[in-house]
Coordinates of C-alpha atoms in Angstrom, one line a residue:
Chain Y
M262 CA 25.4 -9.5 -30.4
T263 CA 22.0 -8.2 -29.7
V264 CA 22.8 -4.8 -28.5
A265 CA 21.8 -1.8 -30.6
I266 CA 23.0 -3.3 -33.8
D267 CA 20.0 -5.0 -35.1
R268 CA 17.9 -2.0 -34.1
A269 CA 20.3 0.4 -35.8
T270 CA 20.1 -1.4 -39.1
G271 CA 16.4 -1.8 -38.8
K272 CA 16.6 -5.4 -39.6
R273 CA 13.4 -7.4 -39.0
R274 CA 13.1 -11.1 -38.5
G275 CA 11.2 -11.4 -41.8
D276 CA 14.2 -10.1 -43.7
R277 CA 16.1 -13.3 -43.3
A278 CA 15.5 -15.4 -46.4
P279 CA 15.6 -19.1 -45.7
R280 CA 13.4 -20.2 -42.8
P281 CA 15.0 -23.0 -40.7
G282 CA 12.9 -25.6 -38.9
L283 CA 11.1 -24.8 -35.7
G284 CA 13.5 -26.6 -33.3
R285 CA 16.5 -24.9 -34.9
R286 CA 14.8 -21.6 -34.8
I287 CA 14.1 -21.9 -31.1
R288 CA 17.6 -23.0 -30.4
H289 CA 19.0 -20.3 -32.5
G290 CA 16.7 -17.7 -30.9
C291 CA 17.8 -18.8 -27.5
Q292 CA 21.4 -18.5 -28.4
K293 CA 21.0 -15.2 -30.1
H294 CA 18.7 -13.6 -27.6
W295 CA 19.5 -15.2 -24.3
Y296 CA 20.7 -12.0 -22.9
A297 CA 17.4 -10.4 -23.7
Y298 CA 15.5 -13.2 -22.2
A299 CA 17.6 -13.3 -19.1
M300 CA 16.9 -9.6 -18.6
I301 CA 13.2 -9.8 -19.0
A302 CA 13.0 -12.9 -16.9
P303 CA 12.3 -11.1 -13.6
V304 CA 9.4 -9.1 -15.0
V305 CA 8.0 -12.1 -16.8
A306 CA 8.2 -14.1 -13.5
V307 CA 6.5 -11.3 -11.6
L308 CA 3.8 -10.8 -14.2
G309 CA 3.3 -14.5 -14.4
G310 CA 3.2 -15.0 -10.6
I311 CA 1.2 -12.0 -9.5
V312 CA -0.8 -11.1 -12.5
A313 CA -1.4 -14.1 -14.8
Y314 CA -2.0 -16.7 -12.1
P315 CA -4.5 -14.6 -10.1
L316 CA -6.1 -13.6 -13.4
L317 CA -6.6 -17.2 -14.4
R318 CA -8.0 -18.0 -11.0
G319 CA -10.2 -15.0 -11.2
V320 CA -11.5 -16.1 -14.6
Y321 CA -12.2 -19.6 -13.1
L322 CA -14.0 -17.9 -10.2
T323 CA -16.4 -16.2 -12.6
L324 CA -17.5 -19.7 -13.7
T325 CA -18.5 -20.7 -10.2
D326 CA -21.0 -19.4 -7.6
A327 CA -18.4 -18.5 -5.1
N328 CA -19.3 -16.1 -2.3
S329 CA -18.1 -15.6 1.2
L330 CA -20.4 -18.3 2.6
N331 CA -19.1 -21.1 0.5
S332 CA -15.5 -20.2 0.0
A333 CA -12.6 -21.7 2.0
R334 CA -12.4 -19.8 5.2
T335 CA -11.1 -20.1 8.7
I336 CA -13.4 -19.3 11.7
G337 CA -11.4 -19.4 14.9
V338 CA -9.6 -22.7 14.7
N339 CA -11.9 -24.4 12.3
H340 CA -11.0 -24.5 8.7
I341 CA -13.9 -24.9 6.3
D342 CA -13.2 -26.0 2.8
A343 CA -14.6 -24.3 -0.2
T344 CA -17.9 -25.7 -1.4
Y345 CA -18.7 -23.6 -4.4
R346 CA -19.8 -25.2 -7.6
F347 CA -18.9 -24.8 -11.2
I348 CA -21.9 -23.1 -12.9
G349 CA -20.5 -22.2 -16.3
L350 CA -21.4 -18.9 -17.9
D351 CA -24.4 -18.2 -15.6
N352 CA -22.7 -15.3 -13.9
Y353 CA -22.2 -13.5 -17.2
K354 CA -25.6 -14.4 -18.4
D355 CA -27.0 -13.0 -15.2
I356 CA -25.0 -9.8 -15.3
L357 CA -25.6 -9.0 -18.9
F358 CA -29.1 -10.3 -19.6
G359 CA -30.6 -11.2 -16.2
P360 CA -33.7 -9.5 -14.9
T361 CA -31.7 -7.0 -13.0
A362 CA -29.1 -6.5 -15.8
Y363 CA -30.1 -2.9 -16.5
D364 CA -30.2 -1.7 -12.9
R365 CA -27.0 -3.4 -12.0
F366 CA -24.8 -3.6 -15.0
W367 CA -25.9 -1.5 -18.0
S368 CA -26.8 1.6 -16.1
H369 CA -23.4 1.5 -14.4
F370 CA -21.8 0.8 -17.7
L371 CA -23.4 3.7 -19.4
W372 CA -22.5 6.0 -16.6
T373 CA -18.9 4.7 -16.6
V374 CA -18.5 5.4 -20.3
F375 CA -20.0 8.8 -19.8
W376 CA -17.8 9.4 -16.8
T377 CA -14.6 8.4 -18.7
A378 CA -15.4 10.4 -21.8
A379 CA -16.4 13.5 -19.8
C380 CA -13.4 13.3 -17.5
V381 CA -10.8 12.7 -20.2
V382 CA -12.3 15.5 -22.4
L383 CA -12.2 17.9 -19.4
H384 CA -8.7 16.7 -18.4
Y385 CA -7.4 17.2 -21.9
A386 CA -9.1 20.5 -22.7
I387 CA -8.2 22.2 -19.3
G388 CA -4.8 20.7 -19.3
L389 CA -4.0 21.9 -22.8
G390 CA -5.4 25.3 -22.0
L391 CA -3.2 25.7 -18.9
A392 CA -0.2 24.2 -20.7
L393 CA -0.6 26.8 -23.5
M394 CA -0.9 29.6 -20.9
L395 CA 2.2 28.3 -19.0
D396 CA 4.1 28.1 -22.2
Q397 CA 3.9 31.9 -22.7
K398 CA 6.6 34.2 -21.6
L399 CA 5.2 35.4 -18.3
R400 CA 6.3 36.8 -15.0
G401 CA 5.8 34.4 -12.2
R402 CA 5.4 31.4 -14.4
T403 CA 7.3 29.1 -12.1
V404 CA 5.1 30.0 -9.2
Y405 CA 2.0 29.3 -11.3
R406 CA 3.3 26.0 -12.3
L407 CA 4.1 25.0 -8.8
L408 CA 0.7 25.9 -7.6
L409 CA -1.0 24.1 -10.5
V410 CA 0.8 20.9 -9.8
L411 CA -0.4 20.8 -6.3
P412 CA -3.4 18.6 -6.8
W413 CA -1.0 16.0 -8.2
A414 CA 1.4 16.3 -5.4
V415 CA -1.0 15.7 -2.5
P416 CA -2.1 12.1 -2.3
T417 CA -5.6 11.6 -3.8
F418 CA -7.0 10.1 -0.6
V419 CA -6.2 13.3 1.2
T420 CA -7.7 15.7 -1.2
V421 CA -10.8 13.6 -1.8
F422 CA -11.6 14.0 1.9
S423 CA -11.1 17.7 1.6
W424 CA -13.6 17.8 -1.2
R425 CA -16.0 15.8 0.9
I426 CA -15.9 18.4 3.6
M427 CA -16.3 21.2 1.1
L428 CA -19.2 19.5 -0.7
A429 CA -21.1 18.6 2.5
D430 CA -24.6 19.9 2.8
S431 CA -23.7 23.0 4.6
G432 CA -20.1 22.9 3.6
V433 CA -18.2 25.9 2.4
L434 CA -19.2 25.5 -1.3
N435 CA -22.9 25.7 -0.5
Q436 CA -22.3 28.5 1.9
L437 CA -20.6 30.4 -0.9
L438 CA -23.4 29.6 -3.3
G439 CA -25.9 30.7 -0.7
A440 CA -24.1 33.9 -0.2
L441 CA -24.4 34.5 -3.9
H442 CA -28.1 33.6 -3.8
L443 CA -27.5 30.6 -6.1
P444 CA -29.1 27.2 -5.6
Q445 CA -27.3 24.9 -3.2
P446 CA -27.4 21.4 -4.6
Q447 CA -27.2 18.4 -2.4
W448 CA -23.8 17.4 -3.7
L449 CA -23.5 14.1 -1.9
E450 CA -27.1 13.0 -1.9
D451 CA -28.8 13.8 -5.1
T452 CA -27.8 11.4 -8.0
F453 CA -27.3 14.1 -10.6
W454 CA -25.1 16.2 -8.3
Q455 CA -23.2 13.2 -7.0
R456 CA -22.2 12.5 -10.6
F457 CA -21.4 16.1 -11.2
A458 CA -19.3 16.2 -8.0
A459 CA -17.5 13.0 -9.0
I460 CA -16.6 14.4 -12.4
M461 CA -15.6 17.7 -10.8
V462 CA -13.3 16.1 -8.3
N463 CA -11.7 13.7 -10.7
T464 CA -11.1 16.6 -13.2
W465 CA -9.4 18.5 -10.4
C466 CA -7.2 15.6 -9.6
G467 CA -6.3 14.7 -13.2
V468 CA -5.6 18.0 -14.9
P469 CA -2.1 18.5 -13.5
F470 CA -0.8 15.3 -15.1
M471 CA -2.2 16.3 -18.5
M472 CA -1.0 19.8 -18.1
L473 CA 2.6 18.8 -17.3
S474 CA 2.8 16.2 -20.0
L475 CA 1.4 18.5 -22.6
L476 CA 3.7 21.3 -21.4
G477 CA 6.6 19.0 -22.0
G478 CA 5.2 18.3 -25.5
L479 CA 4.7 22.0 -26.2
Q480 CA 8.3 22.7 -25.3
S481 CA 9.6 20.0 -27.6
I482 CA 8.0 21.7 -30.6
D483 CA 10.6 23.4 -32.7
S484 CA 10.0 27.2 -32.4
S485 CA 11.2 27.8 -36.0
L486 CA 8.0 26.1 -37.2
Y487 CA 6.0 28.9 -35.5
E488 CA 8.3 31.5 -37.1
A489 CA 7.9 30.0 -40.5
A490 CA 4.1 29.8 -40.0
E491 CA 4.0 33.4 -39.1
M492 CA 6.1 34.4 -42.0
D493 CA 3.5 32.8 -44.2
G494 CA 0.9 34.9 -42.5
A495 CA -0.8 32.2 -40.4
T496 CA -3.2 33.5 -37.7
A497 CA -2.9 32.5 -34.1
W498 CA -5.6 29.9 -34.6
Q499 CA -4.0 28.5 -37.7
R500 CA -0.7 28.2 -35.9
F501 CA -2.4 26.4 -33.1
R502 CA -4.3 24.2 -35.5
H503 CA -1.5 23.3 -37.9
V504 CA 1.7 23.5 -35.8
T505 CA 0.8 23.0 -32.1
L506 CA -1.7 20.2 -32.4
P507 CA 0.3 18.1 -34.8
G508 CA 3.4 18.7 -32.7
L509 CA 1.6 17.4 -29.7
R510 CA 0.3 14.3 -31.4
S511 CA 2.5 11.7 -29.9
V512 CA 2.3 13.0 -26.4
S513 CA -1.5 13.4 -26.8
S514 CA -2.1 9.9 -28.0
T515 CA -0.2 8.5 -25.0
V516 CA -1.7 10.7 -22.3
V517 CA -5.2 10.2 -23.7
L518 CA -4.8 6.5 -23.6
L519 CA -3.5 6.5 -20.1
G520 CA -6.2 8.9 -19.1
V521 CA -8.9 6.7 -20.4
I522 CA -7.5 3.6 -18.7
W523 CA -6.9 5.4 -15.4
T524 CA -10.3 7.1 -15.4
F525 CA -12.1 4.0 -16.4
N526 CA -10.5 2.2 -13.4
Q527 CA -10.5 5.2 -11.1
F528 CA -11.4 3.6 -7.7
A529 CA -10.2 5.9 -5.0
I530 CA -12.1 9.0 -5.9
I531 CA -15.6 7.6 -6.0
F532 CA -15.0 5.1 -3.2
L533 CA -13.7 7.8 -0.9
L534 CA -16.0 10.6 -2.0
F535 CA -19.2 8.8 -1.2
G536 CA -18.1 6.2 1.3
P537 CA -18.1 2.5 0.9
T538 CA -21.9 2.2 0.7
G539 CA -23.1 5.6 -0.4
A540 CA -24.4 6.7 -3.8
P541 CA -25.3 3.5 -5.6
D542 CA -26.1 5.4 -8.8
A543 CA -22.8 7.3 -8.9
Q544 CA -20.7 4.1 -8.7
I545 CA -18.7 3.3 -11.8
L546 CA -18.2 -0.3 -12.7
V547 CA -15.0 -0.7 -10.7
T548 CA -16.4 0.6 -7.4
W549 CA -19.6 -1.3 -8.1
A550 CA -17.6 -4.6 -8.6
Y551 CA -15.8 -3.8 -5.3
Y552 CA -19.1 -3.3 -3.6
L553 CA -20.4 -6.7 -4.8
G554 CA -17.2 -8.4 -3.7
F555 CA -16.4 -6.7 -0.5
G556 CA -19.0 -4.1 0.5
Q557 CA -22.0 -6.3 1.1
Q558 CA -22.9 -9.5 3.0
P559 CA -22.7 -12.2 1.8
R560 CA -19.8 -11.1 -0.4
D561 CA -20.4 -12.2 -4.0
F562 CA -16.9 -13.1 -5.2
A563 CA -18.0 -14.7 -8.4
Q564 CA -20.0 -11.8 -9.7
S565 CA -17.4 -9.3 -8.6
A566 CA -14.7 -11.2 -10.5
A567 CA -17.0 -11.4 -13.5
Y568 CA -17.4 -7.7 -13.5
G569 CA -13.6 -7.5 -13.4
V570 CA -13.3 -9.7 -16.5
L571 CA -15.9 -7.7 -18.3
L572 CA -14.1 -4.5 -17.5
L573 CA -10.8 -5.8 -18.7
S574 CA -12.4 -7.0 -21.9
V575 CA -13.8 -3.5 -22.5
L576 CA -10.4 -1.9 -22.0
T577 CA -8.6 -4.5 -24.1
V578 CA -11.0 -4.0 -27.0
F579 CA -10.7 -0.2 -26.6
T580 CA -6.9 -0.3 -26.5
S581 CA -6.7 -2.5 -29.5
F582 CA -8.9 -0.3 -31.6
Y583 CA -7.1 2.8 -30.3
F584 CA -3.7 1.3 -31.4
R585 CA -5.1 0.3 -34.8
W586 CA -6.4 3.8 -35.2
L587 CA -3.1 5.4 -34.2
K588 CA -1.2 3.1 -36.5
R589 CA -3.4 4.0 -39.4
N590 CA -2.9 7.7 -38.7
D591 CA 0.8 7.1 -38.1
Q592 CA 0.7 8.6 -34.6
L593 CA 2.0 5.7 -32.6
A594 CA 4.2 7.0 -29.9
V595 CA 4.6 4.1 -27.6
Chain C
M277 CA 18.6 14.0 -22.4
S278 CA 17.2 15.0 -25.7
T279 CA 13.8 15.9 -24.2
P280 CA 13.9 19.5 -23.3
T281 CA 13.3 20.2 -19.6
L282 CA 11.3 23.0 -18.4
E283 CA 14.4 24.9 -17.4
M284 CA 16.0 24.7 -20.8
T285 CA 13.2 26.3 -22.6
E286 CA 12.7 28.8 -19.9
A287 CA 16.2 29.9 -20.2
A288 CA 16.0 29.8 -24.0
P289 CA 16.3 33.3 -25.6
A290 CA 13.1 35.1 -26.5
P291 CA 12.0 34.7 -30.1
A292 CA 14.1 36.8 -32.4
A293 CA 12.7 40.3 -32.4
A294 CA 12.7 42.8 -35.1
A295 CA 13.8 45.7 -33.0
G296 CA 12.6 49.1 -33.8
R297 CA 9.5 48.0 -35.6
R298 CA 6.2 49.4 -34.5
T299 CA 4.2 46.3 -34.8
R300 CA 4.4 44.0 -31.8
R301 CA 7.2 41.5 -31.7
R302 CA 6.4 37.8 -32.1
G303 CA 5.1 36.3 -28.9
E304 CA 4.4 39.7 -27.4
R305 CA 1.0 40.4 -26.1
G306 CA -1.0 43.5 -25.5
P307 CA -1.7 44.5 -21.9
L308 CA -5.1 42.9 -22.2
G309 CA -3.6 39.6 -23.2
T310 CA -1.2 39.7 -20.3
A311 CA -4.0 40.5 -17.9
L312 CA -6.2 37.7 -19.2
L313 CA -3.3 35.3 -18.9
H314 CA -2.5 36.3 -15.3
G315 CA -6.2 36.2 -14.5
G316 CA -6.7 32.8 -15.9
L317 CA -3.6 31.3 -14.3
T318 CA -4.5 32.9 -10.9
A319 CA -8.0 31.6 -11.0
A320 CA -6.7 28.1 -11.9
S321 CA -4.1 28.3 -9.2
L322 CA -6.7 29.3 -6.6
I323 CA -8.9 26.4 -7.6
A324 CA -5.9 24.0 -7.4
L325 CA -4.9 25.4 -4.0
A326 CA -8.4 25.8 -2.4
P327 CA -9.1 22.2 -1.2
V328 CA -5.7 21.8 0.4
A329 CA -5.7 25.2 1.9
W330 CA -9.2 24.6 3.2
L331 CA -8.2 21.4 4.8
F332 CA -5.3 23.2 6.5
Y333 CA -7.6 25.9 7.8
L334 CA -10.1 23.4 9.2
S335 CA -7.3 21.4 10.9
L336 CA -6.8 24.5 13.1
G337 CA -10.4 24.5 14.4
P338 CA -11.0 22.7 17.7
D339 CA -14.4 21.2 17.0
K340 CA -15.4 18.4 14.7
D341 CA -18.3 20.5 13.4
D342 CA -16.3 23.6 12.7
Y343 CA -16.5 23.0 9.0
L344 CA -20.1 24.0 9.1
H345 CA -19.3 27.5 10.4
P346 CA -15.8 28.2 9.3
G347 CA -15.9 31.9 10.2
K348 CA -15.6 31.0 13.8
I349 CA -12.3 29.1 13.4
A350 CA -10.3 32.2 12.9
D351 CA -11.0 33.3 16.5
K352 CA -9.9 30.1 18.1
L353 CA -7.0 28.8 16.1
T354 CA -5.3 25.9 17.9
I355 CA -2.9 23.1 17.1
G356 CA -4.7 20.9 19.6
N357 CA -5.9 18.6 16.7
Y358 CA -2.3 17.9 15.7
R359 CA -1.4 17.1 19.3
F360 CA -4.3 14.8 19.6
V361 CA -3.5 13.0 16.4
L362 CA 0.2 12.5 17.3
E363 CA -0.4 11.5 20.9
H364 CA -3.7 9.6 20.9
T365 CA -4.1 7.9 17.6
A366 CA -2.2 5.2 15.7
F367 CA -0.6 7.9 13.5
F368 CA 2.9 6.6 13.9
D369 CA 1.8 3.0 13.3
W370 CA 0.2 4.1 10.1
F371 CA 3.3 6.0 9.2
R372 CA 5.4 2.9 9.7
S373 CA 3.1 0.7 7.7
T374 CA 2.9 3.1 4.9
M375 CA 6.7 3.4 4.7
I376 CA 7.2 -0.3 4.8
V377 CA 4.7 -0.9 2.1
A378 CA 5.8 2.0 -0.1
L379 CA 9.5 1.4 0.2
G380 CA 9.1 -2.3 -0.3
T381 CA 7.1 -1.7 -3.4
T382 CA 9.6 0.9 -4.7
V383 CA 12.7 -1.2 -4.1
I384 CA 11.3 -4.4 -5.6
G385 CA 9.5 -2.6 -8.4
V386 CA 12.5 -0.6 -9.7
F387 CA 14.9 -3.5 -9.2
V388 CA 12.8 -5.9 -11.2
A389 CA 11.8 -3.4 -13.8
A390 CA 15.2 -1.9 -14.6
T391 CA 16.6 -4.9 -16.6
T392 CA 13.4 -5.2 -18.6
G393 CA 13.4 -1.6 -19.4
Y394 CA 16.9 -1.9 -20.7
A395 CA 16.2 -5.1 -22.7
V396 CA 13.2 -3.6 -24.4
S397 CA 15.0 -0.4 -25.1
R398 CA 18.1 -1.9 -26.7
M399 CA 17.2 -5.4 -28.0
R400 CA 14.8 -6.7 -30.4
F401 CA 13.9 -10.3 -29.7
P402 CA 11.0 -12.6 -30.6
G403 CA 8.2 -11.8 -28.2
Y404 CA 9.2 -8.1 -27.9
K405 CA 5.9 -6.8 -29.2
Q406 CA 3.9 -9.1 -27.0
L407 CA 5.9 -8.1 -23.9
M408 CA 5.3 -4.4 -24.6
W409 CA 1.6 -5.1 -25.1
V410 CA 1.4 -7.0 -21.9
L411 CA 3.2 -4.2 -20.0
L412 CA 0.7 -1.7 -21.3
L413 CA -2.3 -4.0 -20.7
T414 CA -1.5 -4.5 -17.1
Q415 CA -2.0 -0.8 -16.7
A416 CA -5.6 -1.5 -17.7
F417 CA -6.2 -4.2 -15.1
P418 CA -9.1 -3.0 -13.0
I419 CA -8.6 -3.8 -9.4
A420 CA -11.9 -5.7 -9.5
I421 CA -10.4 -8.5 -11.6
L422 CA -7.4 -9.2 -9.3
I423 CA -8.8 -8.3 -5.9
V424 CA -11.0 -11.4 -5.4
P425 CA -8.5 -14.1 -6.5
M426 CA -5.7 -12.3 -4.7
Y427 CA -7.8 -12.3 -1.6
E428 CA -8.3 -16.0 -1.9
I429 CA -4.7 -16.7 -2.7
F430 CA -3.4 -14.6 0.2
G431 CA -6.0 -16.2 2.4
E432 CA -4.6 -19.7 1.6
L433 CA -1.0 -18.5 2.0
G434 CA -1.8 -16.7 5.3
L435 CA -0.7 -13.4 3.9
I436 CA -3.9 -11.4 4.6
D437 CA -3.1 -8.6 7.1
T438 CA 0.6 -8.7 6.4
Y439 CA 2.7 -6.0 4.7
W440 CA 3.8 -8.5 2.0
S441 CA 0.3 -8.7 0.7
L442 CA 0.2 -5.0 -0.1
I443 CA 3.8 -5.0 -1.4
I444 CA 2.9 -7.8 -3.8
V445 CA -0.3 -6.3 -5.1
N446 CA 1.3 -2.9 -5.5
C447 CA 3.9 -4.6 -7.6
T448 CA 1.3 -5.6 -10.1
T449 CA 1.0 -2.0 -11.2
A450 CA 4.4 -0.7 -10.2
V451 CA 6.5 -3.2 -12.1
P452 CA 5.0 -2.9 -15.6
Y453 CA 4.8 0.9 -15.3
S454 CA 8.3 1.2 -14.1
A455 CA 9.6 -0.9 -16.9
W456 CA 7.7 1.2 -19.4
L457 CA 9.0 4.4 -17.8
L458 CA 12.6 3.2 -17.7
K459 CA 12.5 2.1 -21.3
G460 CA 11.7 5.7 -22.2
Y461 CA 14.6 6.8 -20.1
F462 CA 17.1 4.3 -21.5
D463 CA 16.1 5.3 -25.0
T464 CA 17.5 8.7 -24.3
I465 CA 20.9 7.3 -23.4
P466 CA 23.0 7.2 -26.6
F467 CA 23.4 3.7 -28.0
E468 CA 27.0 4.5 -28.7
I469 CA 27.8 4.1 -25.1
D470 CA 26.7 0.5 -25.2
E471 CA 28.6 -0.1 -28.3
A472 CA 31.8 1.4 -26.8
G473 CA 31.3 -0.8 -23.8
R474 CA 30.9 -3.9 -26.0
V475 CA 34.0 -3.0 -28.0
D476 CA 35.9 -2.8 -24.7
G477 CA 34.8 -6.3 -23.9
L478 CA 31.9 -5.9 -21.6
S479 CA 29.0 -8.4 -21.8
P480 CA 25.5 -7.0 -22.2
F481 CA 25.1 -7.4 -18.4
G482 CA 28.3 -5.6 -17.8
T483 CA 27.4 -2.8 -20.1
F484 CA 24.1 -2.5 -18.3
F485 CA 25.4 -2.5 -14.8
R486 CA 28.6 -0.6 -15.2
L487 CA 27.7 1.9 -17.9
V488 CA 24.0 2.4 -18.4
L489 CA 22.6 2.0 -14.9
P490 CA 24.8 4.8 -13.4
L491 CA 23.9 7.1 -16.3
A492 CA 20.2 6.3 -15.7
R493 CA 20.2 7.4 -12.1
P494 CA 17.7 10.3 -12.7
G495 CA 15.4 7.9 -14.6
L496 CA 15.6 5.4 -11.8
A497 CA 14.8 8.1 -9.3
V498 CA 11.7 9.1 -11.2
A499 CA 10.5 5.5 -11.4
A500 CA 11.2 5.0 -7.7
F501 CA 9.4 8.1 -6.8
Y502 CA 6.4 7.2 -9.0
N503 CA 6.2 3.8 -7.4
F504 CA 6.5 5.3 -4.0
I505 CA 3.6 7.7 -4.4
T506 CA 1.5 5.1 -6.2
A507 CA 2.0 2.7 -3.3
V508 CA 1.2 5.4 -0.7
G509 CA -2.0 6.4 -2.5
E510 CA -3.3 2.9 -3.0
V511 CA -6.7 2.5 -1.4
A512 CA -8.6 -0.5 -2.5
F513 CA -6.2 -3.3 -1.6
A514 CA -5.1 -1.6 1.6
T515 CA -8.7 -1.2 2.7
T516 CA -9.5 -4.9 2.0
F517 CA -6.4 -6.7 3.1
M518 CA -5.4 -4.8 6.3
L519 CA -7.5 -5.8 9.2
D520 CA -5.5 -4.9 12.2
D521 CA -5.7 -1.1 12.7
S522 CA -2.1 -0.9 13.8
K523 CA -1.1 -2.1 10.3
Y524 CA -3.3 0.4 8.4
T525 CA -1.6 2.5 5.9
F526 CA -2.5 6.2 5.8
A527 CA -5.0 5.6 3.0
V528 CA -7.0 3.3 5.3
G529 CA -6.2 5.1 8.6
L530 CA -7.7 8.3 7.3
Q531 CA -11.0 6.6 6.6
T532 CA -11.3 5.6 10.2
F533 CA -12.0 9.2 11.2
V534 CA -15.1 9.2 9.1
S535 CA -17.6 6.4 9.9
E536 CA -21.3 6.2 9.2
H537 CA -22.2 7.6 12.6
D538 CA -19.4 9.9 13.7
A539 CA -17.1 12.1 11.6
Q540 CA -14.2 13.6 13.4
W541 CA -13.4 16.0 10.6
N542 CA -11.0 18.1 12.7
Y543 CA -8.7 15.2 13.5
M544 CA -9.0 14.0 10.0
A545 CA -8.0 17.3 8.6
A546 CA -5.0 17.5 10.9
T547 CA -3.9 14.0 9.9
A548 CA -4.4 14.8 6.3
V549 CA -2.2 17.9 6.6
L550 CA 0.5 15.9 8.4
I551 CA 0.5 13.4 5.5
A552 CA 0.3 16.0 2.8
I553 CA 3.0 18.4 3.8
P554 CA 6.0 16.2 3.6
V555 CA 4.7 14.5 0.5
T556 CA 4.1 17.8 -1.2
V557 CA 7.5 19.2 -0.2
F558 CA 9.2 16.1 -1.5
F559 CA 7.2 16.2 -4.6
Y560 CA 8.3 19.8 -5.4
L561 CA 11.9 18.8 -5.0
V562 CA 11.6 16.1 -7.6
Q563 CA 8.8 17.3 -9.9
K564 CA 11.0 18.7 -12.6
N565 CA 12.7 15.4 -13.0
L566 CA 9.4 13.8 -12.9
V567 CA 8.1 15.8 -15.8
T568 CA 11.2 15.0 -17.8
G569 CA 10.9 11.3 -17.1
L570 CA 7.2 11.2 -18.0
T571 CA 7.7 13.1 -21.3
A572 CA 10.7 11.0 -22.1
G573 CA 8.5 7.9 -21.7
G574 CA 5.7 9.5 -23.7
T575 CA 7.5 11.2 -26.6
K576 CA 10.3 8.8 -27.3
G577 CA 9.6 5.7 -29.3

């Protein structure tokens, strides 16, 4: 019986005193847990087939000099076999320490880190602000909420094109700024403003998710806590600091983690905002890796995949530390 | 559901008030506070609305350069762009492709993920932690790491430029996320129901299919919807794997209006509106459930 019971009693595997041999343990485990294994089998199969296998191949690819000229390909009726060679860790060496390492990897890496941090901070701050406002008793609250969810409802690729029109040189944003006698930046040409625009658009796209999640969190806080705090004479700030924020902890830790992961890997916004080849300095690592693999000729498959491995390593390290930190602070929600 | 929905709290009674006292009641604001609140929310709503409204406005202008002098559009509103898009572009082809890919992803994603969500919600088995970790980690997979090997593998299998290629790659993100989401939802269904089912002689599979799955319908709907919009919005793989323009999904098709040399912003705007309106309406119909589902996944452990 594996359902509910062992969870309800909180029994852990370690609680069982004598430890039988490995073979017996496996057999015993299979007998005891075969329902569970049968149920997770489809996902394990899918993950193995379409995530793990390509991942392994991708990792192998990073150890070769594969590009579109020496990979297996079919031109007309002729099939040409792959001729790429195994070159060991040269791709990583080249990316991380090669002569162009700063221009190509490190500058993009720094920008990506900055982009992620800036976007997530903005997402969270604005999302929390709006959630707090929506949590008040207020006329027309439902209407506000519906309007504020809009950026999430419309597919990203649609709204990004809208931003592109608005940000164009003589687009509406610059016309407005001109009418107010403010400077009109070249949003889509100047590096600083490209980055500014990218963060702005991504913030616009990402706030609704944060807002709704945090709103859900706010509403699950027991209102008697606020009353008690007020009885004790807590100011609004103290209530926010000592009731609201701790109450939001578990939601916050989850959405911040998701936010970091999604922002770090945010492909569509930058790719569509600047076009496939535009704005080399505003590309984050993901779009830059895509450019290496698919945006140029010849396509550099090996380096593109190596970027992918590096990106995944960064995220894995980050997630591990994040979890450790959450565990230490006893905030683990997931 | 133990997670409060937006409705429940909205309907909840106002904080107990000490009537007749001259100081303000708890949660009550002065007129300034109310004005600020409305001001802030109005400003935020306008910012949220502006890009979409602007797109709609531009879609009514006849020329592709109208976005440069928007004032003139008001005099010559037309639905000509919509006509052109519907009659002379591959809009319906794109629509079909998008639907095939998105529905395919949704069905496979939810089907495969449901049992896993249940298993990780109810059972503790060796490998449980590792599985949860892997499910989370696949969220972190940048497209860069999979796109090249996938391209190679699909090339060998002859799947490039087929709908299957997109359905399969979308499943890499859809399946783990759905499993995660559904676990959160299954957690909110009382375990006593399972136990009652077991006492009545159902196997774990029977319990799952006959008792839990019907109860989890709202959760399944959320997962399905989430998979659907994720698949519709997927850009990178669709751009790379679809070569034949009659098989483009919307995400790729929309890009074809804007090339290096010629940007037909008016048609693009009209197409974008045609895509956005049904999606938005649909979204509004389900968004409350969506919030509940998301917070269930986020706040329940």
